[in-house]
GROMACS .gro file of C-alpha atoms in nm:
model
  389
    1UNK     CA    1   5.586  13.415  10.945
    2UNK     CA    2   5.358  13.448  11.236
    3UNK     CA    3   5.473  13.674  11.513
    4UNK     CA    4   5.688  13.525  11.836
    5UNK     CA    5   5.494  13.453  12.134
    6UNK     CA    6   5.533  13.660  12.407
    7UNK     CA    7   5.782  13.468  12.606
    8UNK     CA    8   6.007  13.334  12.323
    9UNK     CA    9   6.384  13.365  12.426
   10UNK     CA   10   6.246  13.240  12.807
   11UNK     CA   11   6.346  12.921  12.964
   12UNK     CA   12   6.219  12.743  13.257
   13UNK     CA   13   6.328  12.458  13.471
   14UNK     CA   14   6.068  12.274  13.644
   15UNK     CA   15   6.144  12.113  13.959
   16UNK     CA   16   5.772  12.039  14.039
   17UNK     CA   17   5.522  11.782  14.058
   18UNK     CA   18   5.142  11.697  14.032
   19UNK     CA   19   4.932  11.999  14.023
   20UNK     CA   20   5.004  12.359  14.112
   21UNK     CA   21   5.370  12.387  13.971
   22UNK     CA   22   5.336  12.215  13.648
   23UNK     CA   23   5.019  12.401  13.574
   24UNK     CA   24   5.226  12.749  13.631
   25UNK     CA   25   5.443  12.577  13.369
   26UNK     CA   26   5.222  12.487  13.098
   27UNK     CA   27   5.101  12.814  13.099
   28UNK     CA   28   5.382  12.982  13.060
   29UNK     CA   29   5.489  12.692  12.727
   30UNK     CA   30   5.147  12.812  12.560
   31UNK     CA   31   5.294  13.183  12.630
   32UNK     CA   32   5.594  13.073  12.438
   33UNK     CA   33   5.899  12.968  12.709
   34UNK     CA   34   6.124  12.672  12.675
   35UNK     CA   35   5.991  12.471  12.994
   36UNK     CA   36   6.223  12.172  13.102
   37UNK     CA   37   6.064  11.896  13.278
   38UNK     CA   38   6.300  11.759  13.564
   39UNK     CA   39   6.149  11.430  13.660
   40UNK     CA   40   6.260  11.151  13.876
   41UNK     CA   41   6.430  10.871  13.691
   42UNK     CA   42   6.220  10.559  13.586
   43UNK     CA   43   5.880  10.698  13.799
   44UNK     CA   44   5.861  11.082  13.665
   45UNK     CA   45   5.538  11.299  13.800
   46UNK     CA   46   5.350  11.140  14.053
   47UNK     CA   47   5.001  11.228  13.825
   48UNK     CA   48   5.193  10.937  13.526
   49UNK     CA   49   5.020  10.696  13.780
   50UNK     CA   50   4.686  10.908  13.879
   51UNK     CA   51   4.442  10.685  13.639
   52UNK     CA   52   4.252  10.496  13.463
   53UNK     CA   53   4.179  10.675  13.241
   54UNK     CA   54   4.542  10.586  13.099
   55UNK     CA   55   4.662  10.717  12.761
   56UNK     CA   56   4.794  10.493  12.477
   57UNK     CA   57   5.029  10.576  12.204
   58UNK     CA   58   5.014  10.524  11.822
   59UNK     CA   59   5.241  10.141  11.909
   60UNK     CA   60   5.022  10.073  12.200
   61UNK     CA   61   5.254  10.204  12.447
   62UNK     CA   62   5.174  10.370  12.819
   63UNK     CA   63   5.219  10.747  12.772
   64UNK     CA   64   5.077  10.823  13.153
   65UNK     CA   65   4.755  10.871  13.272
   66UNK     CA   66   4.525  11.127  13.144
   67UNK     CA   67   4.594  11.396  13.447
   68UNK     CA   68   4.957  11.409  13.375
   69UNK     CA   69   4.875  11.522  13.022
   70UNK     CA   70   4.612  11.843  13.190
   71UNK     CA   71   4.905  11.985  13.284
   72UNK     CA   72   5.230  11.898  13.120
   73UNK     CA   73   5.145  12.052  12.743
   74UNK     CA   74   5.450  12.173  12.527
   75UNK     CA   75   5.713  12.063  12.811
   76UNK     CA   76   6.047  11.885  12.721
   77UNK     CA   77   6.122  11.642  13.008
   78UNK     CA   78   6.441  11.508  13.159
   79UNK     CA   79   6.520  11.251  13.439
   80UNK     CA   80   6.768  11.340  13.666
   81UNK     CA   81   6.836  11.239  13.971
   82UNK     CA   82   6.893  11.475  14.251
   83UNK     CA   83   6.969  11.346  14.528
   84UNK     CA   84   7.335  11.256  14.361
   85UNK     CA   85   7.631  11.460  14.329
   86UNK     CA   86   7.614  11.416  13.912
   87UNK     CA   87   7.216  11.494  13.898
   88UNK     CA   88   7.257  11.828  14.140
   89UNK     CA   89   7.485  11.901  13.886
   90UNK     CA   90   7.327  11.805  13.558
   91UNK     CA   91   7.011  12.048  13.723
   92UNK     CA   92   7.286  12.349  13.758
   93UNK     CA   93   7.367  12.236  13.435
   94UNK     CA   94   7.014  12.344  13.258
   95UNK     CA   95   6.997  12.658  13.583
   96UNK     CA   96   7.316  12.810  13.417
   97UNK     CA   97   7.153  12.918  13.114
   98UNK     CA   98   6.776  12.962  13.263
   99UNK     CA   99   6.554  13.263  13.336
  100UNK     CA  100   6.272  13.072  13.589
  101UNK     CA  101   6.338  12.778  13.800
  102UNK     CA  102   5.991  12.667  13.965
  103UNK     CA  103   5.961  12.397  14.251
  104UNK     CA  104   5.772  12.272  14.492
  105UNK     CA  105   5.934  12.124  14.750
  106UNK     CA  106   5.868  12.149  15.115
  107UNK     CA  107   6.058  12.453  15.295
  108UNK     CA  108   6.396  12.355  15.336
  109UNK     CA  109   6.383  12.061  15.121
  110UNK     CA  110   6.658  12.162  14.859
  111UNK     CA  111   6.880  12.222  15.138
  112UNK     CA  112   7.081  11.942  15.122
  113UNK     CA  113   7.085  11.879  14.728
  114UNK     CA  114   7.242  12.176  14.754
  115UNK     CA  115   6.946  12.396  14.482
  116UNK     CA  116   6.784  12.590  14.767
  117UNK     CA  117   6.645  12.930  14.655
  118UNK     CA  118   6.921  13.111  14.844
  119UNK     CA  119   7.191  12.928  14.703
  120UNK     CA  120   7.012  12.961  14.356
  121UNK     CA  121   7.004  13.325  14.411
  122UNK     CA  122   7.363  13.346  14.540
  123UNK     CA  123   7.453  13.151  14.230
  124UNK     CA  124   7.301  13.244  13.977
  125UNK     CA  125   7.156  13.606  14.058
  126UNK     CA  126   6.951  13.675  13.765
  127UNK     CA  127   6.759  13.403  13.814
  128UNK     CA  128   6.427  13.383  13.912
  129UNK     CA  129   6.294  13.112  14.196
  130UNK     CA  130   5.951  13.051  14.230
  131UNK     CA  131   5.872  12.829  14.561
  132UNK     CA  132   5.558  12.697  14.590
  133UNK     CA  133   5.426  12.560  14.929
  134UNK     CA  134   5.114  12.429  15.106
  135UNK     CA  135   5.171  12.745  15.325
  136UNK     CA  136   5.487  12.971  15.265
  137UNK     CA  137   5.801  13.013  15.356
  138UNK     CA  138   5.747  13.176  15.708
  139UNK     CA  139   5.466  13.160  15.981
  140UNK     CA  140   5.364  12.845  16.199
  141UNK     CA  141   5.255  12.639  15.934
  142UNK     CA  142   5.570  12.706  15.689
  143UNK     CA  143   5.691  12.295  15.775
  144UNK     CA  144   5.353  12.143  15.686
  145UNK     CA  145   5.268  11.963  15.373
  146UNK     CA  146   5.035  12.127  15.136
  147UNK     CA  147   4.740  11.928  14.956
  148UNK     CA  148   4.498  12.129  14.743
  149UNK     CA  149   4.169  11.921  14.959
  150UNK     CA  150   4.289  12.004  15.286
  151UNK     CA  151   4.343  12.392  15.185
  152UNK     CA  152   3.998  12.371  15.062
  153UNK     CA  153   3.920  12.306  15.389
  154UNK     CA  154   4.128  12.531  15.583
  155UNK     CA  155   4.090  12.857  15.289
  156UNK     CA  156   3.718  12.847  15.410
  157UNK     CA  157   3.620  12.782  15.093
  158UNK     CA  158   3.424  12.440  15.166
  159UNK     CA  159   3.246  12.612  15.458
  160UNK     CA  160   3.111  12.856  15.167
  161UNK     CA  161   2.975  12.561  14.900
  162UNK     CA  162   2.764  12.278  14.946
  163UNK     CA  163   2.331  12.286  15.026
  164UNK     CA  164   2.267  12.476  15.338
  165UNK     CA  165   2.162  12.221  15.550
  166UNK     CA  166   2.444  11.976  15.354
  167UNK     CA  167   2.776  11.884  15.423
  168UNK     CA  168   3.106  12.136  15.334
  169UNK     CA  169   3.188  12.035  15.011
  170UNK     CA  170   3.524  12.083  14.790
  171UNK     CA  171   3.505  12.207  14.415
  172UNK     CA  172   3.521  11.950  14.147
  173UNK     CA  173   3.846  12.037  14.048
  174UNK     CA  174   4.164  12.140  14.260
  175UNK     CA  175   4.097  12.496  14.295
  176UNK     CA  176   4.372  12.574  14.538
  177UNK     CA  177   4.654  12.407  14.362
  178UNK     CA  178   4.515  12.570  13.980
  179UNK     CA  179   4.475  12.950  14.136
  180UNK     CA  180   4.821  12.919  14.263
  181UNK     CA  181   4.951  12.789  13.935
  182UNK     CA  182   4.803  13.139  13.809
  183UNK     CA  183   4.902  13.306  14.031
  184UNK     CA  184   5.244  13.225  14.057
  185UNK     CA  185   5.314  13.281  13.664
  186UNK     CA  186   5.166  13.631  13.731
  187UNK     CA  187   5.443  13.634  13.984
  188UNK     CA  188   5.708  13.527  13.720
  189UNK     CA  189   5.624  13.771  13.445
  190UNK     CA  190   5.632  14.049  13.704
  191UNK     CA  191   5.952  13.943  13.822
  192UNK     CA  192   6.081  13.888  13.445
  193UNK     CA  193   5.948  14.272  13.412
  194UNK     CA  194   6.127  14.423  13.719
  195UNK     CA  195   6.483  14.202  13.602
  196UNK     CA  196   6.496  14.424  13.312
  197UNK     CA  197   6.493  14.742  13.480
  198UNK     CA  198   6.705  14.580  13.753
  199UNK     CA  199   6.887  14.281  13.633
  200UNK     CA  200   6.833  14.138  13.920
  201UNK     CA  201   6.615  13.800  13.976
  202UNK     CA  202   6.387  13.725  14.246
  203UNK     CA  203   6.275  13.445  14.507
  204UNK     CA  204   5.880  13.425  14.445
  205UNK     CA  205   5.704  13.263  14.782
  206UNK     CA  206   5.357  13.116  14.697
  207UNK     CA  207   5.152  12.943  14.903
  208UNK     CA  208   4.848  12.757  14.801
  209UNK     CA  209   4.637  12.890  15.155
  210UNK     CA  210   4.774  13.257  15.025
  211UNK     CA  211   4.625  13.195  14.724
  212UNK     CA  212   4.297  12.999  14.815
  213UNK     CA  213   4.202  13.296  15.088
  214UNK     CA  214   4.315  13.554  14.843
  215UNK     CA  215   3.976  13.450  14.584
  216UNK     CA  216   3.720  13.443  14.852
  217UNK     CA  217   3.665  13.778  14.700
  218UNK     CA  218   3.305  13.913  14.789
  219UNK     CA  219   3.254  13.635  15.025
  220UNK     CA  220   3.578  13.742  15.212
  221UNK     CA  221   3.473  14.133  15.197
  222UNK     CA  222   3.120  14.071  15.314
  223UNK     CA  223   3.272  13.916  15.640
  224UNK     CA  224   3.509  14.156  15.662
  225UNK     CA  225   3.281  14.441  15.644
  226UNK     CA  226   3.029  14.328  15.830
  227UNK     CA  227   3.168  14.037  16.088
  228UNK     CA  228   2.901  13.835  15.979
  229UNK     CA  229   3.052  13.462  15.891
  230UNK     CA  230   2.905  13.363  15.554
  231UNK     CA  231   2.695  13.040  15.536
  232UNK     CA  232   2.648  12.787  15.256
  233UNK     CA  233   2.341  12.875  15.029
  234UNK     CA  234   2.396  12.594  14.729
  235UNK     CA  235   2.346  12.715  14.395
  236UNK     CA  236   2.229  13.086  14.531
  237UNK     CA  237   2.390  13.422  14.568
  238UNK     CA  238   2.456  13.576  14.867
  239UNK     CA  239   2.445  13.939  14.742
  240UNK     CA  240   2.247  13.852  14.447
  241UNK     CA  241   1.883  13.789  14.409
  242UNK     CA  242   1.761  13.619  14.179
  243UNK     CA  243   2.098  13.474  14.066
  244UNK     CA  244   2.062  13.073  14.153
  245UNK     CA  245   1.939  12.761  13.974
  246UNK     CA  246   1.533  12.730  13.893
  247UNK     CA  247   1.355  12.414  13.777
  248UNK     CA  248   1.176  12.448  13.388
  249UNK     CA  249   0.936  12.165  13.314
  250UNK     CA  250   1.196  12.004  13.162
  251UNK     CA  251   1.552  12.069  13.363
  252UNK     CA  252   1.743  12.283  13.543
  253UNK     CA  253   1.821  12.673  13.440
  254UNK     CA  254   2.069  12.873  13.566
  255UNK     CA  255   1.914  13.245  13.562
  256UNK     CA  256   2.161  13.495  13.656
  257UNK     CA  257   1.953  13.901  13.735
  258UNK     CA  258   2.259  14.133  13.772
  259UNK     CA  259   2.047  14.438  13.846
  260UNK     CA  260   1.737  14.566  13.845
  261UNK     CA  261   1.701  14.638  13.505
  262UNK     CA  262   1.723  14.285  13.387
  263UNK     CA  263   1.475  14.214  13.718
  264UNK     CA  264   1.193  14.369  13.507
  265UNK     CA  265   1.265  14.224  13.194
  266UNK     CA  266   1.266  13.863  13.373
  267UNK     CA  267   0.904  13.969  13.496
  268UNK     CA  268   0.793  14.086  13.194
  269UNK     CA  269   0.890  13.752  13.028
  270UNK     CA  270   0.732  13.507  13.277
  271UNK     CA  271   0.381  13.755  13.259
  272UNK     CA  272   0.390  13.928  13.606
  273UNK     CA  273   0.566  14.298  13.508
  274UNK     CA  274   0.381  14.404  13.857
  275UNK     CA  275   0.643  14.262  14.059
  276UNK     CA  276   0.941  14.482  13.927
  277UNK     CA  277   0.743  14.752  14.101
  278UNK     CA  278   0.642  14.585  14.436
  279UNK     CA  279   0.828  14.775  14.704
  280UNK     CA  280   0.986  14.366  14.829
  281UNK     CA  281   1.130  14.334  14.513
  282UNK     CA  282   1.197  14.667  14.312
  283UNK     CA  283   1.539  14.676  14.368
  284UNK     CA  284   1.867  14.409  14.457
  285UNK     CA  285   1.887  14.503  14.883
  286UNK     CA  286   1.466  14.471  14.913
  287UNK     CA  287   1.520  14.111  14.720
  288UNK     CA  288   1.741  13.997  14.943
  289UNK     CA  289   1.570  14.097  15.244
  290UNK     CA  290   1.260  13.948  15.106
  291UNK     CA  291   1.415  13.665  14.912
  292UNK     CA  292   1.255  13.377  15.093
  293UNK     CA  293   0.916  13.544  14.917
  294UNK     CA  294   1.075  13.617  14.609
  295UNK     CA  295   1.198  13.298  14.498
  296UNK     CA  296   0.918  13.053  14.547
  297UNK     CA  297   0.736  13.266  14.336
  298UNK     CA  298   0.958  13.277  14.078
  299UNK     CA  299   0.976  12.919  14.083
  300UNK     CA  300   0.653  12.843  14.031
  301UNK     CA  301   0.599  13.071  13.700
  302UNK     CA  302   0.919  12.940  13.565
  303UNK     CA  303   0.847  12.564  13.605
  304UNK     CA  304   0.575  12.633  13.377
  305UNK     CA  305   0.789  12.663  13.107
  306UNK     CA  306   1.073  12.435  12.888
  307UNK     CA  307   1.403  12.511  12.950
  308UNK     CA  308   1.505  12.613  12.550
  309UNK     CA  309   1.215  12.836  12.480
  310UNK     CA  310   1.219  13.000  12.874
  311UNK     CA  311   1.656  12.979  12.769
  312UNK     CA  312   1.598  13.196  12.454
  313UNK     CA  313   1.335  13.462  12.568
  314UNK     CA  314   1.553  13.579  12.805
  315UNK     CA  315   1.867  13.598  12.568
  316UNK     CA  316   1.607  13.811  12.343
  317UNK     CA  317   1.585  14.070  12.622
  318UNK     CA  318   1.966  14.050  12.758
  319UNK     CA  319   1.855  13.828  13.059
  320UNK     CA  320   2.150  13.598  13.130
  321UNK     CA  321   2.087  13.267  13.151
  322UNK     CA  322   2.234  12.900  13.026
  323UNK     CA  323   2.183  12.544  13.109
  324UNK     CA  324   2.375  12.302  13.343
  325UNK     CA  325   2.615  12.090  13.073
  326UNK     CA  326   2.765  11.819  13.146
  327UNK     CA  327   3.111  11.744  12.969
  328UNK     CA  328   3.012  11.575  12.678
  329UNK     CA  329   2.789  11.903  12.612
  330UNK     CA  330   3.043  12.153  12.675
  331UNK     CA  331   3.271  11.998  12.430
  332UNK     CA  332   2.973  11.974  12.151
  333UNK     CA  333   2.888  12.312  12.287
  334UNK     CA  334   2.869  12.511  11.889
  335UNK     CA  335   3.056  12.842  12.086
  336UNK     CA  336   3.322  12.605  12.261
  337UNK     CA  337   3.376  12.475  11.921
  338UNK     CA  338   3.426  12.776  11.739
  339UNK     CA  339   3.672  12.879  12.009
  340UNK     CA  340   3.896  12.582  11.926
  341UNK     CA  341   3.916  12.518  12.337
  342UNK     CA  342   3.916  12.136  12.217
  343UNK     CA  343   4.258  12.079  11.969
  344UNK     CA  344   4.491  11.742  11.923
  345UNK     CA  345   4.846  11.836  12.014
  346UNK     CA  346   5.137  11.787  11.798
  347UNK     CA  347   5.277  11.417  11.821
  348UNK     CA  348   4.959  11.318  12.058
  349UNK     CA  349   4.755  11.061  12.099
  350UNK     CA  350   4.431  11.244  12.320
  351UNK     CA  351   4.312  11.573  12.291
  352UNK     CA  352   4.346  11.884  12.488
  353UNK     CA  353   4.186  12.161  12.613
  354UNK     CA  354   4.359  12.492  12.558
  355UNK     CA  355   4.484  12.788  12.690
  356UNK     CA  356   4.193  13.055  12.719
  357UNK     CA  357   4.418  13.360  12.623
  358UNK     CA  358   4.415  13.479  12.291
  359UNK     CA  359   4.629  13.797  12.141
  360UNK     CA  360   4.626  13.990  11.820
  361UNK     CA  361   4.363  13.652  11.727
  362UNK     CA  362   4.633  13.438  11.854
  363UNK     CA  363   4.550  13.169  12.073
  364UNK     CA  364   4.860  13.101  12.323
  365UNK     CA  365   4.879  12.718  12.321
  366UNK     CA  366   5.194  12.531  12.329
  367UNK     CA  367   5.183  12.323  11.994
  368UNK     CA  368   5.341  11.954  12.130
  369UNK     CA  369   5.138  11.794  12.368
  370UNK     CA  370   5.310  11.663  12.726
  371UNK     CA  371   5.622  11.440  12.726
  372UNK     CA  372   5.740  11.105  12.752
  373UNK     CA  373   5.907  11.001  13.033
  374UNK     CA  374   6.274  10.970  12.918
  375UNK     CA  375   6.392  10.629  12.920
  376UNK     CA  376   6.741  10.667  13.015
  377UNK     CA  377   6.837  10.931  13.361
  378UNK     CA  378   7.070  11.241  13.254
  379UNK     CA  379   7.095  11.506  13.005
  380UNK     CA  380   6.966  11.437  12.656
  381UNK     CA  381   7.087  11.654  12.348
  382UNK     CA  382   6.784  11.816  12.189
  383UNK     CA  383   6.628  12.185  12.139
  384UNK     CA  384   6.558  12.209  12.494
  385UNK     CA  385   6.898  12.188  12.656
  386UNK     CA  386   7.075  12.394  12.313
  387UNK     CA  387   7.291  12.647  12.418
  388UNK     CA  388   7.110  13.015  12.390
  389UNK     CA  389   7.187  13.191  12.087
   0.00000   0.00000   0.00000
């Protein structure tokens, strides 16, 4: 028998939508919990509808468009609707036997369905409420709506990527609305921790500006240390040099010095050892003062060279380095593959990617892929809404 996962015996009710919320719950179904999927009757998650690409089941039926299914893994779903007396009390219902209720809705918004954190807490006082917002529960900006793109924006973080002389640019994916997925099932296992010294549950405020500020990590230290406002440098470093993207004769190269040491063996490689020892470039803090020197230099030896040989002389000598992959590469990718990051579900019809924590050689991925949209509203006997043994 293999050994329970970690958070077997936990059950969650998800009151959340699109991104941020339902991530937080997928994560914790790969860790094991019993995550129940309240949906709106007949239109469910808003992301059902973000395609093409659509997915198709085994009869040719519409299971929801592929983004629903990034983020919806190993989730039983119900539809129940809340705004009426019966569905506010189908949803106390599944809270009555629940550990983790997590939802997204504006500040205030439960209010009048009457599932509010504090009358959740008052309630049901071992429960645990996670609320996640554009921008918190308090301050001047606790009413607004919260989109991942505009916190982006607002975090700083666009000012920080794109070319230098470019425009601001947003990551590919939704950064804001992932890290605060994370972040708030950090939040939840903490709180699950302190409720069983305490017994007591907890009312978990996340914010997806907390949370987008919170990772401008160096970038956000260097400005505070210095008052300097960081610019946009493209694929460079700002505390790094070299530590960007070069051009081999044959494509791009990402070549990533982390400290002196590997600085030498890079100039060793591409036949100039003399300019580990030239007082501009002997160590990281003369690099970057001299960097607009350093790197066209560099450039110019490594474009002599193809990308796989340049690729595996510095792996030979502990110089990290690795190409720019698209998609279809990553997944082909031999060490991806051996990870088993690409797997089919249980019962579905598209692959997935999986959960990247493994323990004791475990990998923590939630066996059944994401769930139907139930066809009739209301409770539906099955494992999910069993009574706790």
């Amino acid at each position: 028998m293999p050994d329970p996962k970690p958070l077997e015996g936990i059950r969650v009710v998800e009151l959340a939508r699109v991104l941020a919320g339902p991530w937080c719950g997928q994560l914790l179904a790969d860790l094991g919990a019993e995550v129940v999927k309240v949906e709106r009757p007949g239109a469910g998650d808003d992301t059902r509808e973000w395609g093409p690409p659509f997915v198709t089941g085994a009869e040719g039926e519409n299971l929801g468009a592929a983004y629903y299914h990034s983020c919806n893994r190993g989730k039983r779903s119900v539809a129940i609707d809340i705004a009426s007396a019966e569905g506010q009390a189908e949803v106390r219902a599944l809270l009555a036997d629940a550990d983790v209720v997590i939802e997204n809705y504006k500040v205030g918004g439960l209010v009048k369905y009457g599932l509010d954190p504090v009358r959740l807490r008052a309630d049901f006082p071992r429960l645990i409420v996670c609320s996640i917002t554009g921008f918190g529960q308090t301050g001047p900006y606790a009413h607004r709506a919260g989109y991942d793109y505009i916190v982006q924006a607002m975090s700083g973080f666009m000012s920080l990527t794109g070319e230098p002389e470019g425009s601001p640019q947003k990551a590919g994916i939704a950064y804001a609305d992932i890290f605060t997925g994370m972040y708030s099932a950090v939040a939840i296992l903490a709180a699950l921790r302190r409720r069983d010294v305490t017994d007591a549950g907890a009312h978990i405020d996340m914010a997806l500006l907390d949370s987008q500020v919170a990772v401008l990590a160096n970038q956000a230290a260097n400005y505070l240390a210095s008052g300097a406002v960081p610019k946009r440098m493209g694929n460079a470093h700002v505390n790094v040099v070299p530590y960007q993207v070069f051009a081999t004769a044959d494509g791009q190269l990402v070549i990533a010095v982390g400290n002196d040491g590997q600085y030498r063996k890079l100039c060793g490689i591409l036949g100039v050892p003399e300019w580990a020892d030239d007082p501009r470039f002997a160590n990281n803090a003369a690099r970057l003062a001299n960097r607009a020197e350093l790197i066209p230099l560099l450039a110019a030896k490594i474009a002599t060279w193809e990308a796989q040989p340049l690729s595996l002389a510095l792996e030979a000598e502990g110089v990290p380095a690795g190409p720019i992959n698209d998609l279809a590469q990553v997944f082909a990718d031999p060490q991806v593959i051996a990870r088993g990051m690409r797997f089919r579900p249980d019962g579905a019809s598209i692959d997935g990617v999986a959960s990247p924590i493994v323990i004791d050689g475990e990998r923590m991925v939630a066996a059944g892929g994401a769930p139907p949209l139930p066809r009739h509203p209301g409770l539906e006997p099955g494992p999910a809404l069993s009574c706790r043994r």
